[in-house]
mmCIF file of C-alpha atoms in Angstrom:
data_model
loop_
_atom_site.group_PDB
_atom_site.id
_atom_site.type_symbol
_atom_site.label_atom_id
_atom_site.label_comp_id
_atom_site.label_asym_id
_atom_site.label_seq_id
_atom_site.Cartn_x
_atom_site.Cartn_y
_atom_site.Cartn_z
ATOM 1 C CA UNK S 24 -92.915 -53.481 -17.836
ATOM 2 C CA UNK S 25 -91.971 -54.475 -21.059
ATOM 3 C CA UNK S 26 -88.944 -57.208 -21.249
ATOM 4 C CA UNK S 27 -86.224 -54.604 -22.875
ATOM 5 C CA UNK S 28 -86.937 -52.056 -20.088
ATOM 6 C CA UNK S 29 -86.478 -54.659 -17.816
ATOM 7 C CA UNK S 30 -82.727 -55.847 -18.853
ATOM 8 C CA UNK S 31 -81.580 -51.883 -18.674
ATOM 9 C CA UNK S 32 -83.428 -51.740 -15.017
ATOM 10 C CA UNK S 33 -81.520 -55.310 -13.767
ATOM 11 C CA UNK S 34 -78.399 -54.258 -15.438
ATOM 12 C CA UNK S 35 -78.786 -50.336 -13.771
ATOM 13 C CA UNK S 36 -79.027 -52.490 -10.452
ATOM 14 C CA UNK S 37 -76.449 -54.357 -10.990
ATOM 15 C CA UNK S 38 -74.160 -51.766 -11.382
ATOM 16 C CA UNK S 39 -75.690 -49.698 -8.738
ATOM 17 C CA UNK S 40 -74.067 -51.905 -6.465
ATOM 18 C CA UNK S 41 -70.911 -52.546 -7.871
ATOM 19 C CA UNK S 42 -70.651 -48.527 -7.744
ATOM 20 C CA UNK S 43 -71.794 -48.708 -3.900
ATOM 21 C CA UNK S 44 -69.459 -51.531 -3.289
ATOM 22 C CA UNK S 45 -66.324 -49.578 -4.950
ATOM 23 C CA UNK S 46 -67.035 -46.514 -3.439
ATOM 24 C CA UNK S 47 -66.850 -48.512 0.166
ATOM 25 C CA UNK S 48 -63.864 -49.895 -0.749
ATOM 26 C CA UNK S 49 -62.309 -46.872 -1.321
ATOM 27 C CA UNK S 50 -63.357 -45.163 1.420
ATOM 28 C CA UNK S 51 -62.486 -47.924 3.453
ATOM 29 C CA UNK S 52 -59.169 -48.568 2.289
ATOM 30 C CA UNK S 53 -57.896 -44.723 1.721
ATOM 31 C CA UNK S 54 -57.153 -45.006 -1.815
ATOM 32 C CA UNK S 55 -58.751 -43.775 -4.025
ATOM 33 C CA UNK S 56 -57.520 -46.064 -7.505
ATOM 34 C CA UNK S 57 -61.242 -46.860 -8.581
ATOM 35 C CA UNK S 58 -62.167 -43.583 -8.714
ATOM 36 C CA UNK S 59 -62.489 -42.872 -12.725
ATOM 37 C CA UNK S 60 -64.191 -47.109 -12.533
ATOM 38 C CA UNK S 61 -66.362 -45.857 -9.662
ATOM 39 C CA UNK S 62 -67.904 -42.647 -11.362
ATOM 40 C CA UNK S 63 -68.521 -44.481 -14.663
ATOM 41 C CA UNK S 64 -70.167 -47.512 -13.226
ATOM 42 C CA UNK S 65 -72.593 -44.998 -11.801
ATOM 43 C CA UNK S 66 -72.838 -42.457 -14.617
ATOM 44 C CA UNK S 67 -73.114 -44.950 -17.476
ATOM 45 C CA UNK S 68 -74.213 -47.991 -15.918
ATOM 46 C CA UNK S 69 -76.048 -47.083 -12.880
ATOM 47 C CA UNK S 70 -78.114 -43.677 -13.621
ATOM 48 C CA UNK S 71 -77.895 -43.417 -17.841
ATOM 49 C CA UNK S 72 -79.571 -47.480 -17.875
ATOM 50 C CA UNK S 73 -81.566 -46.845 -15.372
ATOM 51 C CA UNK S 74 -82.818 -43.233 -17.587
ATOM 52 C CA UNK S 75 -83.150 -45.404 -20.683
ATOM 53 C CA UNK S 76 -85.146 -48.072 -19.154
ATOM 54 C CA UNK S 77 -87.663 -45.289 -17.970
ATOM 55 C CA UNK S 78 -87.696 -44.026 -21.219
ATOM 56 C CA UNK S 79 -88.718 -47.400 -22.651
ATOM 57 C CA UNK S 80 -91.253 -47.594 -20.175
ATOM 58 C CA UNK S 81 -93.275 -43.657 -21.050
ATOM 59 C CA UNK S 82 -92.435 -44.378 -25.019
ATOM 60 C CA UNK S 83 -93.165 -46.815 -27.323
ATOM 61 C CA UNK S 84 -90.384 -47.102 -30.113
ATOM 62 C CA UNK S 85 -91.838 -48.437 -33.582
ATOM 63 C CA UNK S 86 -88.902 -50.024 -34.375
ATOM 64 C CA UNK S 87 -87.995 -52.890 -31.929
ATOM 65 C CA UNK S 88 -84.800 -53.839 -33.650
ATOM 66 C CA UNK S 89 -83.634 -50.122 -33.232
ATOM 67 C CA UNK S 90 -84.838 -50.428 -29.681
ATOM 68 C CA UNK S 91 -83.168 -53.840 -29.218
ATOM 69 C CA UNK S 92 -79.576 -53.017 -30.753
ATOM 70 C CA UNK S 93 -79.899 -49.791 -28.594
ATOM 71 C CA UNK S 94 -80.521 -52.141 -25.390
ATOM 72 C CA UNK S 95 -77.709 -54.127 -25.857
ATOM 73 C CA UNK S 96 -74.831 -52.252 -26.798
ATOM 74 C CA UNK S 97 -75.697 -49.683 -24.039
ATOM 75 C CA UNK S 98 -75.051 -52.814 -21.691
ATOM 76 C CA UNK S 99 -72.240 -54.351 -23.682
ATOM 77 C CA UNK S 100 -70.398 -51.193 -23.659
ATOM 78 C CA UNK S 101 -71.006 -50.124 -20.597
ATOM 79 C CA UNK S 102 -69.629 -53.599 -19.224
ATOM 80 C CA UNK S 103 -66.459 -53.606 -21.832
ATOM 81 C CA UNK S 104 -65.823 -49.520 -20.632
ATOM 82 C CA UNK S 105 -65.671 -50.487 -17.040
ATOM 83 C CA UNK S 106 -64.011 -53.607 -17.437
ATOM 84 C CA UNK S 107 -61.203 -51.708 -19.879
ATOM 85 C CA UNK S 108 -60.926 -49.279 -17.748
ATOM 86 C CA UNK S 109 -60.297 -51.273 -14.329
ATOM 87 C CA UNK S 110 -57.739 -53.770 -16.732
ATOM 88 C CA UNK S 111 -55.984 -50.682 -18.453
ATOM 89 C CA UNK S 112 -55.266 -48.669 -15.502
ATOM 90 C CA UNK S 113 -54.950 -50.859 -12.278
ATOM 91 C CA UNK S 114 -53.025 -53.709 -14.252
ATOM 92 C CA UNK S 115 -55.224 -56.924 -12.183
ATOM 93 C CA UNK S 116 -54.086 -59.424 -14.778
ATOM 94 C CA UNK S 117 -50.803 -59.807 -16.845
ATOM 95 C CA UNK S 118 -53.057 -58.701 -19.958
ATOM 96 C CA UNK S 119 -50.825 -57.112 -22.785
ATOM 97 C CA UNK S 120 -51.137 -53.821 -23.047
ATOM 98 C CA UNK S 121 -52.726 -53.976 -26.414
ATOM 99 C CA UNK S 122 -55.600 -56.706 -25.099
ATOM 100 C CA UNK S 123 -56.531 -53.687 -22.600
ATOM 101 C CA UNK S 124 -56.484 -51.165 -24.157
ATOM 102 C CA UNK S 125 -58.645 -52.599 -26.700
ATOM 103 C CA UNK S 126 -61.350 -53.648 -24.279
ATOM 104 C CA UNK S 127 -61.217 -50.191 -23.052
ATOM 105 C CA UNK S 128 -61.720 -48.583 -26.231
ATOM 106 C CA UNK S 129 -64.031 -50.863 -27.561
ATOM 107 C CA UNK S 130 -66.493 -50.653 -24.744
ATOM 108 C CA UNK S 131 -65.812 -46.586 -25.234
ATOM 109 C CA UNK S 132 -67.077 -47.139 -28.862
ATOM 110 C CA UNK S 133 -69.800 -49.258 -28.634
ATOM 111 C CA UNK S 134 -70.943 -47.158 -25.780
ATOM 112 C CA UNK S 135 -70.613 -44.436 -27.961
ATOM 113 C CA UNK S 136 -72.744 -45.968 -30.787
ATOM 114 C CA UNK S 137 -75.504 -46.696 -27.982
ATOM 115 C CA UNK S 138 -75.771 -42.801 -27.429
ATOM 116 C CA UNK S 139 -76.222 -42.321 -31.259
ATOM 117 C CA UNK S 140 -78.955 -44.946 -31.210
ATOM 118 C CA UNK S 141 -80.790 -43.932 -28.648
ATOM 119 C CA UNK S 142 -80.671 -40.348 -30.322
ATOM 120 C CA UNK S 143 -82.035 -41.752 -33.027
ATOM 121 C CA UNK S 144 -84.590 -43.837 -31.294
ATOM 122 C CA UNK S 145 -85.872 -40.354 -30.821
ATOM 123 C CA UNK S 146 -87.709 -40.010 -33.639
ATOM 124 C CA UNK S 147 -89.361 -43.470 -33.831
ATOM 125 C CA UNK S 148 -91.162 -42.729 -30.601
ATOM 126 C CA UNK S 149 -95.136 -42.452 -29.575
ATOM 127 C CA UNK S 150 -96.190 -41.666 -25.728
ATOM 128 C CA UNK S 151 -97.744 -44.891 -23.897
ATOM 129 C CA UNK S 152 -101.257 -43.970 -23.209
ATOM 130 C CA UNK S 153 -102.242 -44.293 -19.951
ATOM 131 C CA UNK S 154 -103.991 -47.206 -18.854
#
C-alpha cells in the first residue's frame, strides 16, 4: 500500500472513531446536538476516505500531483467541514460568527473541490495488475 492510500485509510480511521465516539455520546446523553457533525464525520470522513483510499489502491493515477492535491484537500476539508460545523452550530468557543462560519464554508468548498478532483482523477487512471 502505496503512501497516499495510506493517509486517506489513517485519516478514514481516525474519523471512524470520532463518529463512534459522537454517536455514544449522544446516545448516552439523550441529545441529539451532534447529529448533522456525527453523520458527516462518517459520510465524508469515515466511509468516502476510506472509498478513495481503495480506489488508490485497484488504480494507478498517472498524475501524482493530481492524485496528491486530491489526497489532501479531501482531508483538509473534511477536517475544516466538521470542525465548522461543530463551531457554527453548537457555539464551543466565543468565535465570531464570521470566523465560523468561514471555517464551515471553507471546509464545504475545499471538500467540494476534492469531489471535482477525484472526478477528474478519473480519467488519468490504469488498473494495478495483479501481482
Amino acid at each position: 500500500m502505496k503512501r497516499g492510500n495510506l493517509v486517506l485509510i489513517r485519516f478514514s480511521a481516525l474519523f471512524s472513531v470520532i463518529g463512534a465516539v459522537l454517536g455514544a455520546h449522544m446516545a448516552g446523553s439523550g441529545s441529539y446536538a451532534f447529529r448533522p457533525i456525527h453523520a458527516h464525520i462518517l459520510v465524508v470522513g469515515w466511509l468516502t476516505l476510506f472509498a478513495w483510499g481503495v480506489y488508490y489502491e485497484i488504480f494507478t493515477i498517472s498524475s501524482k500531483k493530481l492524485a496528491v492535491g486530491h489526497t489532501w484537500t479531501a482531508i483538509i476539508g473534511t477536517t475544516c467541514l466538521v470542525l465548522g460545523m461543530w463551531v457554527y452550530y453548537l457555539k464551543p468557543f466565543d468565535f465570531s460568527e464570521g470566523l465560523s462560519l468561514g471555517l464551515y464554508i471553507g471546509g464545504g468548498v475545499t471538500l467540494l473541490i476534492s469531489f471535482i478532483l477525484f472526478f477528474i482523477t478519473t480519467f488519468f487512471i490504469t488498473k494495478k495488475e495483479d501481482k
